Coordinates of C-alpha atoms in Angstrom, one line a residue:
Chain Y
M2 CA -41.9 -42.5 -15.4
S3 CA -38.9 -40.4 -17.0
E4 CA -35.7 -41.5 -16.7
S5 CA -33.6 -39.6 -13.8
V6 CA -29.2 -38.5 -14.7
L7 CA -26.9 -38.8 -12.0
K8 CA -23.9 -37.8 -11.8
L9 CA -20.6 -38.8 -8.8
F10 CA -17.9 -36.3 -8.9
I11 CA -14.9 -39.1 -6.4
T12 CA -12.0 -37.7 -5.1
G13 CA -9.7 -41.4 -6.4
H14 CA -10.7 -44.9 -5.2
T15 CA -10.3 -44.9 -1.8
P16 CA -13.1 -45.9 1.1
R17 CA -15.7 -42.5 1.3
S18 CA -15.9 -43.1 -2.4
E19 CA -16.7 -46.8 -2.8
Q20 CA -19.3 -46.1 -0.2
A21 CA -20.4 -43.2 -1.6
I22 CA -20.9 -45.4 -4.7
A23 CA -23.0 -48.8 -2.8
N24 CA -25.2 -46.2 -1.0
L25 CA -25.5 -44.6 -4.7
R26 CA -26.4 -47.9 -6.9
A27 CA -28.8 -49.1 -3.9
I28 CA -30.8 -46.2 -3.5
C29 CA -31.1 -46.7 -7.1
E30 CA -31.7 -49.3 -8.4
N31 CA -34.6 -50.3 -5.2
E32 CA -36.1 -46.4 -5.3
L33 CA -35.6 -45.9 -8.6
G34 CA -36.9 -49.1 -10.5
G35 CA -33.0 -48.9 -12.6
Q36 CA -34.8 -46.0 -14.3
Y37 CA -31.7 -44.0 -14.3
E38 CA -28.7 -43.0 -16.2
L39 CA -24.7 -42.9 -13.4
V40 CA -22.2 -41.2 -14.9
I41 CA -18.9 -42.0 -12.1
I42 CA -16.2 -39.0 -12.6
D43 CA -13.2 -39.2 -11.0
V44 CA -11.5 -35.4 -10.6
L45 CA -8.3 -36.5 -10.0
E46 CA -8.7 -38.6 -13.8
R47 CA -11.0 -35.0 -14.6
P48 CA -10.4 -32.0 -12.8
Q49 CA -11.6 -30.5 -15.4
L50 CA -15.2 -31.4 -15.3
A51 CA -14.9 -30.6 -11.4
E52 CA -13.7 -27.5 -13.1
D53 CA -16.6 -26.6 -15.1
E54 CA -19.5 -27.8 -12.1
K55 CA -17.0 -26.1 -9.9
I56 CA -17.3 -29.3 -7.6
L57 CA -15.3 -28.5 -4.3
A58 CA -16.4 -31.1 -2.2
T59 CA -16.5 -35.2 -2.4
P60 CA -17.8 -37.0 -2.7
T61 CA -21.3 -34.4 -5.0
L62 CA -23.7 -36.3 -6.5
I63 CA -25.5 -33.8 -8.9
K64 CA -29.2 -34.9 -10.4
Q65 CA -28.9 -33.7 -14.1
L66 CA -32.4 -34.7 -15.0
P67 CA -35.4 -34.5 -14.3
P68 CA -35.4 -30.7 -13.3
P69 CA -34.8 -29.1 -10.6
L70 CA -30.9 -29.4 -10.5
R71 CA -30.2 -30.9 -7.4
R72 CA -27.0 -30.9 -5.4
I73 CA -25.7 -34.2 -2.5
I74 CA -22.5 -33.7 -0.9
G75 CA -21.7 -36.5 1.2
D76 CA -21.2 -40.5 1.0
L77 CA -24.9 -40.3 0.8
S78 CA -25.6 -42.9 4.6
D79 CA -29.3 -42.0 4.9
K80 CA -31.2 -43.5 2.2
D81 CA -34.5 -41.0 3.0
K82 CA -32.4 -38.3 3.4
V83 CA -31.2 -38.8 -0.7
L84 CA -34.2 -39.3 -1.5
L85 CA -36.1 -35.9 -0.3
G86 CA -32.6 -33.8 -1.4
L87 CA -33.0 -35.4 -4.8
D88 CA -36.4 -35.1 -4.7
L89 CA -37.9 -38.1 -6.2
L90 CA -39.4 -39.2 -3.9
S91 CA -42.8 -38.1 -5.5
H92 CA -41.7 -40.5 -8.7
T93 CA -41.6 -44.2 -6.8
E94 CA -44.8 -45.3 -4.3
P95 CA -43.9 -44.6 -1.1
K96 CA -43.7 -47.4 0.9
S97 CA -45.7 -48.2 3.8
K98 CA -44.3 -47.1 7.1
Chain D
M20 CA 12.8 -33.1 9.0
T21 CA 17.2 -34.1 7.4
G22 CA 18.3 -34.0 4.0
D23 CA 20.2 -31.9 2.5
K24 CA 16.7 -29.8 0.8
Q25 CA 16.2 -28.5 4.5
L26 CA 19.6 -27.3 5.2
L27 CA 19.5 -24.9 2.3
E28 CA 18.2 -21.0 3.1
I29 CA 15.0 -19.5 2.2
Q30 CA 14.9 -18.0 -1.0
K31 CA 13.0 -15.4 -1.4
Q32 CA 10.6 -14.6 -4.7
E33 CA 10.3 -10.7 -5.6
T34 CA 6.5 -9.7 -5.6
H35 CA 7.4 -6.8 -7.8
I36 CA 5.0 -5.2 -5.7
A37 CA 5.8 -1.5 -5.5
G38 CA 7.7 -0.9 -1.8
F39 CA 6.9 -4.4 -0.9
D40 CA 10.3 -6.2 -1.8
L41 CA 11.9 -3.1 0.3
I42 CA 10.0 -4.4 3.6
S43 CA 10.1 -8.0 3.6
N44 CA 13.7 -7.7 2.5
G45 CA 13.3 -9.2 -0.8
G46 CA 10.0 -10.5 -1.3
L47 CA 8.7 -13.2 -0.5
P48 CA 9.7 -16.8 0.9
A49 CA 9.8 -19.0 -1.8
K50 CA 7.7 -21.9 -2.4
R51 CA 5.8 -21.5 1.0
T52 CA 2.8 -20.0 2.0
T53 CA 2.3 -17.1 3.2
L54 CA -1.0 -15.7 4.9
V55 CA -2.0 -13.1 4.1
A56 CA -4.8 -11.5 6.8
G57 CA -6.9 -7.8 7.2
S58 CA -10.2 -6.5 8.1
S59 CA -12.8 -6.1 5.7
G60 CA -11.8 -3.4 2.8
S61 CA -7.6 -3.2 4.0
A62 CA -7.0 -4.5 0.0
K63 CA -6.6 -8.2 0.6
T64 CA -7.7 -9.6 -2.5
V65 CA -5.8 -7.2 -4.3
F66 CA -3.0 -7.7 -3.0
A67 CA -4.4 -11.9 -3.7
V68 CA -4.9 -10.1 -7.4
Q69 CA -1.5 -8.0 -8.1
F70 CA 1.0 -11.2 -6.1
L71 CA -0.3 -12.8 -9.4
A72 CA -0.4 -9.9 -11.7
E73 CA 3.3 -8.6 -10.9
G74 CA 4.5 -12.4 -12.1
I75 CA 2.8 -12.5 -15.0
L76 CA 4.4 -9.0 -15.9
N77 CA 7.6 -9.6 -14.5
G78 CA 8.7 -12.6 -15.2
G79 CA 7.8 -14.0 -11.7
G80 CA 5.8 -17.2 -13.5
N81 CA 1.9 -17.8 -14.4
G82 CA -0.4 -17.7 -11.5
V83 CA -3.3 -19.2 -10.2
F84 CA -6.1 -17.6 -8.1
V85 CA -8.4 -19.8 -6.2
T86 CA -11.7 -17.2 -5.2
F87 CA -13.9 -18.4 -2.5
E88 CA -15.3 -15.4 -1.9
E89 CA -15.9 -13.1 -5.0
T90 CA -16.7 -14.6 -8.7
A91 CA -14.0 -14.9 -11.6
D92 CA -16.1 -12.5 -13.4
D93 CA -16.3 -10.1 -10.2
I94 CA -12.6 -10.6 -9.6
R95 CA -12.0 -9.7 -14.3
Q96 CA -14.3 -7.3 -14.0
N97 CA -12.3 -5.5 -10.4
M98 CA -9.1 -5.5 -11.4
L99 CA -9.2 -4.0 -14.6
G100 CA -9.3 -0.9 -13.1
L101 CA -6.2 -1.5 -12.2
G102 CA -5.1 -2.3 -15.1
W103 CA -4.8 -5.7 -15.1
D104 CA -6.1 -7.7 -17.3
I105 CA -7.1 -10.9 -16.0
D106 CA -9.6 -12.6 -19.3
R107 CA -6.4 -11.5 -22.0
W108 CA -4.2 -13.6 -19.3
E109 CA -6.2 -16.8 -19.3
R110 CA -6.9 -16.6 -23.1
E111 CA -2.9 -16.7 -23.0
D112 CA -2.6 -19.0 -20.4
K113 CA -0.4 -17.7 -18.0
W114 CA -3.5 -17.2 -16.2
A115 CA -5.8 -20.1 -14.5
F116 CA -9.4 -19.0 -12.3
V117 CA -10.4 -22.0 -9.7
D118 CA -14.1 -20.4 -8.6
A119 CA -14.9 -21.8 -5.8
S120 CA -17.3 -19.0 -5.0
P121 CA -20.7 -19.8 -3.8
Q122 CA -23.1 -20.3 -6.6
P123 CA -26.0 -19.2 -5.9
G124 CA -28.9 -21.2 -6.1
N125 CA -27.3 -23.8 -5.7
E126 CA -29.5 -25.1 -3.2
V127 CA -26.6 -27.8 -1.4
V128 CA -27.3 -31.2 0.9
E129 CA -25.5 -31.9 3.5
I130 CA -26.2 -35.7 3.5
G131 CA -22.9 -38.1 4.7
A132 CA -18.8 -37.4 5.2
Y133 CA -17.2 -35.9 3.0
D134 CA -13.9 -33.9 2.2
L135 CA -12.1 -30.9 0.1
G136 CA -10.6 -34.3 -2.4
A137 CA -12.2 -32.2 -5.5
L138 CA -11.3 -28.6 -4.8
I139 CA -7.2 -29.5 -4.2
A140 CA -7.8 -32.0 -7.6
R141 CA -8.4 -28.5 -9.1
I142 CA -6.1 -26.3 -7.6
E143 CA -3.4 -29.1 -8.9
H144 CA -5.6 -28.9 -12.4
A145 CA -5.1 -25.8 -13.0
V146 CA -1.6 -25.6 -11.0
Q147 CA -0.4 -27.0 -13.8
K148 CA -2.1 -25.9 -16.9
V149 CA -0.6 -23.0 -16.8
N150 CA 2.8 -23.7 -15.7
A151 CA 2.3 -22.1 -12.2
K152 CA 5.2 -20.5 -10.3
R153 CA 2.6 -18.6 -7.7
L154 CA -1.0 -19.4 -5.8
S155 CA -3.1 -17.2 -4.2
L156 CA -7.0 -18.2 -2.4
D157 CA -8.8 -16.1 -1.3
S158 CA -10.0 -15.6 0.7
L159 CA -9.9 -19.0 3.1
G160 CA -12.8 -17.8 6.2
A161 CA -15.5 -18.4 3.4
I162 CA -14.9 -22.1 2.5
F163 CA -16.9 -22.4 6.3
T164 CA -20.0 -20.2 5.6
Q165 CA -21.0 -23.0 2.0
F166 CA -20.5 -25.9 4.1
A167 CA -22.2 -27.2 8.0
N168 CA -20.0 -29.0 9.2
A169 CA -17.1 -26.3 10.2
A170 CA -14.7 -29.3 11.6
T171 CA -15.1 -31.2 8.2
V172 CA -14.0 -27.9 6.8
R173 CA -11.6 -27.2 9.1
S174 CA -9.4 -30.6 9.3
E175 CA -10.0 -29.9 5.5
L176 CA -8.1 -27.2 5.3
F177 CA -5.1 -28.6 7.1
R178 CA -4.8 -30.8 3.5
V179 CA -4.8 -28.4 1.1
A180 CA -2.9 -25.9 3.1
S181 CA 0.1 -29.1 2.9
A182 CA -0.8 -30.3 0.0
V183 CA -0.5 -26.5 -1.6
K184 CA 3.3 -27.0 -0.5
I185 CA 4.2 -29.9 -2.2
M186 CA 3.5 -28.4 -5.4
G187 CA 6.2 -26.7 -5.2
V188 CA 4.4 -22.8 -6.1
T189 CA 5.3 -19.6 -3.7
A190 CA 1.5 -18.6 -2.5
I191 CA -0.7 -16.5 -1.0
M192 CA -3.8 -17.1 1.3
T193 CA -5.7 -14.5 2.2
A194 CA -8.3 -14.7 5.6
E195 CA -10.2 -11.9 6.9
R196 CA -9.6 -10.2 10.1
T197 CA -12.4 -8.2 12.8
E198 CA -10.8 -6.1 14.1
E199 CA -7.4 -3.9 13.2
Y200 CA -5.5 -5.3 16.6
G201 CA -6.6 -8.8 18.3
D202 CA -6.0 -11.9 16.8
I203 CA -5.1 -12.6 13.6
A204 CA -7.7 -14.5 11.8
R205 CA -11.2 -15.5 11.7
H206 CA -11.9 -18.8 12.5
G207 CA -8.2 -19.1 13.4
V208 CA -6.8 -19.7 10.6
E209 CA -3.9 -18.6 11.3
A210 CA -3.4 -22.6 11.8
F211 CA -3.2 -23.6 8.9
V212 CA -0.5 -21.5 7.5
S213 CA 1.5 -19.8 10.3
D214 CA 5.4 -20.1 9.3
N215 CA 4.7 -16.6 7.2
V216 CA 2.3 -13.4 8.0
I217 CA 1.3 -10.0 7.0
I218 CA -1.0 -8.1 8.0
L219 CA -2.8 -5.3 6.4
R220 CA -4.6 -2.6 8.5
N221 CA -7.4 -0.3 7.3
V222 CA -7.4 2.1 10.8
L223 CA -9.4 5.0 10.9
E224 CA -7.2 8.0 12.4
E225 CA -8.7 11.6 13.3
E226 CA -11.9 11.0 10.7
R227 CA -8.9 10.0 7.9
R228 CA -7.6 6.6 7.0
R229 CA -5.2 4.9 7.1
R230 CA -3.7 1.6 4.9
T231 CA -0.8 -0.3 6.6
I232 CA 0.7 -3.6 5.8
E233 CA 3.1 -5.1 8.2
I234 CA 4.8 -8.1 8.0
L235 CA 4.2 -10.5 11.3
K236 CA 6.3 -13.0 10.8
F237 CA 9.3 -14.5 8.1
R238 CA 10.1 -18.2 9.2
G239 CA 13.9 -18.6 9.1
T240 CA 14.1 -15.0 7.3
T241 CA 14.3 -11.4 7.3
H242 CA 12.4 -9.0 7.4
Q243 CA 11.7 -5.5 8.3
K244 CA 9.4 -4.1 11.3
G245 CA 6.8 -2.5 11.7
E246 CA 3.9 -1.0 10.2
Y247 CA 4.5 0.4 6.8
P248 CA 1.8 2.7 5.5
F249 CA 0.4 1.6 1.8
T250 CA -1.5 3.0 -1.1
V251 CA -3.9 1.2 -4.6
L252 CA -3.4 3.5 -6.7
P253 CA -6.2 2.9 -10.4
G254 CA -3.9 1.6 -12.9
E255 CA -0.4 0.3 -10.9
G256 CA -2.7 -1.5 -7.8
M257 CA -0.5 -0.9 -3.8
V258 CA 2.3 1.1 -3.7
V259 CA 4.3 0.1 0.2
I260 CA 5.5 3.3 1.3
P261 CA 9.0 2.0 2.4
L262 CA 10.2 4.7 5.4
S263 CA 12.9 3.1 7.6
A264 CA 13.8 0.8 5.0
I265 CA 15.0 3.4 2.3
E266 CA 18.1 3.3 3.8
L267 CA 20.6 6.4 4.7
K268 CA 23.3 5.5 2.1
H269 CA 22.8 8.5 0.0
K270 CA 26.9 10.8 0.2
S271 CA 26.7 13.9 1.3
S272 CA 28.4 16.7 -1.3
N273 CA 30.5 20.0 0.1
I274 CA 29.3 21.7 -3.0
R275 CA 27.7 24.5 -2.1
V276 CA 24.6 25.9 -4.6
T277 CA 22.6 29.6 -4.2
S278 CA 19.6 29.9 -2.0
G279 CA 18.7 32.5 -4.5
N280 CA 19.7 34.9 -2.9
S281 CA 23.0 36.5 -2.2
E282 CA 23.0 38.0 1.1
L283 CA 21.2 35.2 2.4
D284 CA 24.3 33.2 1.0
K285 CA 26.3 35.1 3.1
M286 CA 24.5 34.4 5.6
C287 CA 25.0 30.5 5.4
D288 CA 29.2 30.5 5.1
G289 CA 28.4 31.2 0.7
G290 CA 25.8 29.5 0.2
V291 CA 23.2 25.7 0.2
F292 CA 25.1 22.3 0.5
R293 CA 23.8 20.9 -3.5
D294 CA 21.9 18.0 -1.3
S295 CA 20.9 19.3 1.8
I296 CA 17.3 20.4 3.2
I297 CA 16.3 23.6 3.5
L298 CA 13.2 24.5 6.0
V299 CA 12.7 27.9 5.9
S300 CA 9.5 28.8 8.9
G301 CA 7.7 32.2 9.0
A302 CA 4.4 33.3 9.4
T303 CA 1.6 34.0 6.5
G304 CA 3.3 37.2 4.4
N305 CA 6.2 36.9 5.6
G306 CA 8.3 36.2 2.0
K307 CA 8.4 32.6 2.4
T308 CA 6.6 32.2 -0.9
L309 CA 9.5 35.3 -2.7
M310 CA 12.4 32.4 -0.9
V311 CA 11.0 29.7 -2.8
T312 CA 10.7 31.8 -5.9
E313 CA 14.2 32.9 -5.6
F314 CA 15.9 29.8 -5.1
I315 CA 13.9 28.3 -8.2
A316 CA 15.7 31.5 -9.8
G317 CA 18.8 31.0 -8.3
G318 CA 18.8 27.4 -9.7
I319 CA 17.4 28.6 -13.1
D320 CA 20.2 31.0 -13.1
N321 CA 22.9 28.0 -12.8
D322 CA 21.7 26.3 -15.4
E323 CA 19.6 23.5 -12.7
R324 CA 16.7 21.9 -13.1
C325 CA 14.3 23.2 -11.0
M326 CA 10.7 21.9 -9.6
L327 CA 8.3 23.5 -7.0
F328 CA 5.1 21.5 -5.9
A329 CA 2.5 24.5 -5.3
F330 CA 0.0 23.2 -2.3
E331 CA -1.3 26.6 -1.2
E332 CA -1.8 29.0 -4.6
S333 CA -2.9 28.0 -8.0
R334 CA -0.9 28.4 -11.2
E335 CA -2.0 31.8 -12.1
Q336 CA -1.5 33.1 -8.5
L337 CA 3.0 31.9 -8.2
F338 CA 3.1 33.0 -12.0
R339 CA 1.4 36.5 -11.3
N340 CA 3.5 36.8 -7.4
A341 CA 6.8 35.7 -9.3
I342 CA 6.4 38.1 -12.1
G343 CA 5.6 40.6 -9.6
W344 CA 9.2 40.1 -8.7
G345 CA 10.7 40.3 -12.0
I346 CA 10.7 36.4 -12.6
D347 CA 9.3 34.7 -15.8
F348 CA 8.6 31.1 -14.7
E349 CA 6.5 30.5 -18.0
K350 CA 9.4 31.2 -19.9
M351 CA 11.0 29.2 -17.2
E352 CA 8.2 26.4 -18.5
E353 CA 8.2 27.3 -22.2
E354 CA 12.6 26.0 -21.7
G355 CA 12.3 23.1 -20.3
K356 CA 13.7 24.0 -16.8
L357 CA 10.9 24.5 -14.8
K358 CA 8.4 22.5 -13.8
V359 CA 5.8 23.5 -11.2
V360 CA 2.9 21.1 -10.6
C361 CA 0.0 22.7 -8.0
M362 CA -2.2 20.6 -5.6
Y363 CA -5.2 20.7 -3.5
P364 CA -3.5 19.6 -0.5
E365 CA -7.5 17.7 -0.1
A366 CA -7.1 16.6 -3.6
M367 CA -5.3 12.6 -2.0
G368 CA -4.4 11.5 1.0
L369 CA -1.4 12.3 2.0
E370 CA 0.7 8.6 0.3
D371 CA -1.0 9.4 -2.8
H372 CA 0.6 12.9 -1.9
L373 CA 3.8 11.5 -1.4
I374 CA 3.9 8.8 -4.6
R375 CA 2.7 11.5 -6.8
L376 CA 5.7 13.9 -6.2
K377 CA 8.7 11.1 -6.1
K378 CA 7.3 10.2 -9.9
A379 CA 6.6 13.6 -10.7
I380 CA 10.4 13.9 -9.3
D381 CA 11.4 10.7 -11.2
E382 CA 10.2 11.6 -13.9
F383 CA 12.0 15.6 -14.9
K384 CA 14.6 15.3 -12.4
P385 CA 15.0 18.0 -10.9
N386 CA 18.3 19.9 -9.7
R387 CA 16.9 22.0 -7.0
L388 CA 12.9 21.0 -5.9
A389 CA 11.2 24.0 -3.3
L390 CA 7.5 22.9 -2.1
D391 CA 5.2 25.5 -0.5
S392 CA 4.0 24.8 1.7
L393 CA 4.1 22.0 4.2
S394 CA 1.9 23.1 6.3
A395 CA -0.6 23.0 4.2
L396 CA -0.4 19.6 3.6
E397 CA -0.1 18.9 7.4
R398 CA -4.0 19.5 7.7
V399 CA -4.8 16.1 5.3
S400 CA -2.7 14.2 7.6
T401 CA -2.7 12.4 11.0
I402 CA 0.5 13.6 13.0
K403 CA 2.6 10.2 12.4
G404 CA 0.9 9.6 8.9
F405 CA 2.7 13.6 8.3
R406 CA 5.9 12.3 9.6
E407 CA 5.8 9.5 7.5
F408 CA 5.4 11.8 4.6
V409 CA 8.4 14.1 5.8
I410 CA 10.7 11.4 6.2
G411 CA 10.1 9.9 2.9
L412 CA 9.7 12.5 1.0
T413 CA 13.1 13.9 1.8
S414 CA 15.2 10.3 2.1
F415 CA 13.4 10.0 -1.4
I416 CA 15.0 13.6 -2.4
K417 CA 18.4 13.3 -1.1
H418 CA 18.6 9.9 -2.7
G419 CA 18.4 11.9 -5.8
E420 CA 20.8 14.6 -4.3
V421 CA 18.4 18.1 -4.9
A422 CA 18.6 20.5 -2.8
G423 CA 15.8 20.9 -1.5
L424 CA 13.2 24.2 0.1
F425 CA 10.8 23.3 2.2
T426 CA 8.2 26.2 3.8
A427 CA 6.2 26.0 7.2
T428 CA 4.0 28.2 7.9
T429 CA 4.3 29.5 12.2
S430 CA 0.9 29.8 13.8
S431 CA 1.5 33.3 15.4
L432 CA 2.0 35.8 13.8
M433 CA 5.6 36.6 16.2
G434 CA 7.4 33.9 16.5
G435 CA 6.7 30.7 17.7
S436 CA 6.9 27.4 16.1
S437 CA 5.0 25.7 14.4
I438 CA 4.1 21.8 15.1
T439 CA 5.6 21.5 11.7
E440 CA 8.5 22.5 12.7
A441 CA 8.7 19.7 15.8
H442 CA 8.1 17.1 13.2
V443 CA 10.3 18.3 10.2
S444 CA 13.7 19.9 11.4
T445 CA 15.4 17.1 12.5
I446 CA 15.8 15.9 9.6
T447 CA 16.3 19.1 7.4
D448 CA 19.7 20.5 7.1
S449 CA 19.1 23.7 7.7
I450 CA 16.8 25.7 9.2
I451 CA 16.4 29.6 9.2
L452 CA 13.7 32.0 10.5
L453 CA 11.4 34.1 9.5
R454 CA 10.3 37.0 11.9
Y455 CA 8.0 39.7 12.7
V456 CA 9.9 42.1 14.9
E457 CA 7.5 45.1 16.5
M458 CA 9.7 48.2 17.0
Y459 CA 8.3 51.6 18.4
G460 CA 5.1 50.7 17.0
E461 CA 6.2 49.0 13.2
M462 CA 6.3 46.2 11.4
H463 CA 9.4 45.3 10.5
R464 CA 10.8 41.4 9.8
G465 CA 13.5 39.7 10.7
I466 CA 15.3 36.6 8.7
T467 CA 18.1 33.9 10.9
V468 CA 19.8 30.8 10.2
L469 CA 19.3 29.0 12.9
K470 CA 21.5 25.8 12.5
M471 CA 23.2 24.7 9.4
R472 CA 24.7 20.9 9.4
G473 CA 27.9 21.3 8.2
S474 CA 29.1 24.8 7.9
K475 CA 29.2 28.1 10.3
H476 CA 26.6 30.3 9.7
D477 CA 26.2 33.7 10.5
K478 CA 24.1 34.1 14.2
D479 CA 23.2 37.2 13.9
I480 CA 18.9 38.3 13.5
R481 CA 18.9 40.5 10.2
E482 CA 16.5 42.6 9.4
Y483 CA 14.9 42.3 5.6
T484 CA 12.8 44.4 3.3
I485 CA 10.6 43.3 0.6
D486 CA 9.9 44.9 -2.7
Q487 CA 9.5 44.6 -7.1
N488 CA 12.6 43.1 -7.0
G489 CA 12.4 40.7 -4.2
M490 CA 13.8 40.6 -0.9
H491 CA 16.9 42.9 0.7
I492 CA 18.4 41.3 4.1
G493 CA 20.2 44.3 5.4
K494 CA 21.4 44.7 9.1
A495 CA 21.2 42.8 12.2
F496 CA 18.9 43.9 14.7
R497 CA 21.6 45.3 17.6
N498 CA 19.3 46.7 20.5
V499 CA 15.9 44.3 20.5
T500 CA 16.0 41.0 22.2
G501 CA 13.0 38.7 22.5
I502 CA 12.6 38.5 18.5
L503 CA 12.6 34.7 18.4
S504 CA 9.9 34.1 21.7
G505 CA 7.4 36.3 20.0
H506 CA 7.8 39.3 22.4
P507 CA 10.3 41.7 21.0
R508 CA 12.0 44.9 23.6
N509 CA 14.0 47.2 22.9
V510 CA 17.0 47.2 24.7
E511 CA 18.8 50.8 24.9
P512 CA 22.1 51.3 24.5
E513 CA 23.6 51.7 27.5
E514 CA 22.3 49.0 28.0
M515 CA 23.7 46.7 25.8
E516 CA 26.9 47.9 26.2
R517 CA 26.0 46.9 30.8
L518 CA 24.8 43.7 29.3
S519 CA 28.1 43.1 27.3
G520 CA 30.4 44.2 30.4
L521 CA 28.8 41.5 32.5
F522 CA 29.7 39.0 29.8
Q523 CA 33.6 39.7 30.1
E524 CA 33.3 40.5 34.1
A525 CA 32.0 37.0 33.7
G526 CA 34.3 35.7 31.3

């Protein structure tokens, strides 16, 4: 299975940012079996990166690899939706029930 | 809201958008946000871009443009036509884009709560990067289309608005309106920035588009009220025509100059005032263009610089007619004393005509100016637009202490008045009427000075003839009445005597 490359844009370490990071880490660990590379970008520190990616909302999650490119905004509180949105479900064994 | 800072009077920042600083009494409130609302096609984006462009061009500081609707590339491309090379300014670090336009093919899924923190961070970053003094956000409402959760966007826009306030820039936010006269903006965007509101309109009036700008409010500072027409010109952008904002402070002169016809000068007690506006009204073929020609020739003889705007006849026609009366316009132009500008009335809107005329006058700096005819311009405009045009033009030329002669065509051959007259008669200083007079089955021509501000004048209606030497004013019509009303009636001499006797008895 190929490695996933994920970028998460946040605005400072607000509760919402922390929530998004925690949610994402849990999904990655549990569903991607650790096969992932996660970059967390604080737009307050790296605004130019947000400009380059034309990020408006935070948190924004970008799945760079594997293709296709996907964008999810929000605190990622719904695991199934995140997996669906990232188009990663097919890479993992769907759990029964 | 206490402290010394709050007690300071609100400063204005000059926009350098032509005419706008006049109607806004000095520009936009500095370091505040102004909402610019308008329907689609009302030149909101032009205003937003020009605000930054004029800042860069006129030392008003650098700018940041946040675009929610068009892509940055589209704006760069579209604004080239108006003479603004944004691309170059970006390379020179004078201009920065924050492109918040919808990204095609980028499907976005929303899961859970979010905010627009990244947008605010990007705007702050851009403002710092180019050390911006001006900021435009165009157009705010479009951001609603990019997100599913309108409630979140609404509360986040409040944050954006307050973040912009803290940045210390003078900002414009544009917003879409759905109707020309109704709610200020869609999505209730005005709730975010309600201190200062400008409305741009693009109204269809009698099959013609009329653009206007209105400053609805400037909290804590002054501005001119009401709608002002404006136009968007290639190479210049938006030009506001400040009509009533023009001050009536032109000096009035007692120096008389010739009307170009010595007999008419006599009727006017020695000539027309140097800075007065004369309206010549008459039916077609009555000698109006001849009066214009003589007016110009009279000026040239006195070594004045003359200018002629013709909307009815072509250059060739005008020159040929003038030659017929022994006046050589071509030579005058070669000597640089005269400038003839011929334009087709339908070629552009009246606002554009006005700006073209003003520019031409500014360049040539004439001492006298003739316009033939106002009526031709009237047909390309609405009544309101025409009034504004005449007021704008007269106040402009009075400002420059230029003698002006306008002609107006009456609709009927005999007597009557033209609509043009009704609209401009109070603005002009003198009115000269040219009328056909029918006597015993023959057509005669009559001239009278109806009014002349600040001077006595001949009250007679005099007969005049036109030949190859021009206009010759003769004796007064003595035994005809009803010339001006268009029903001339011959009165027998005995009747005349009886009539005058009647008045003596009464007196």
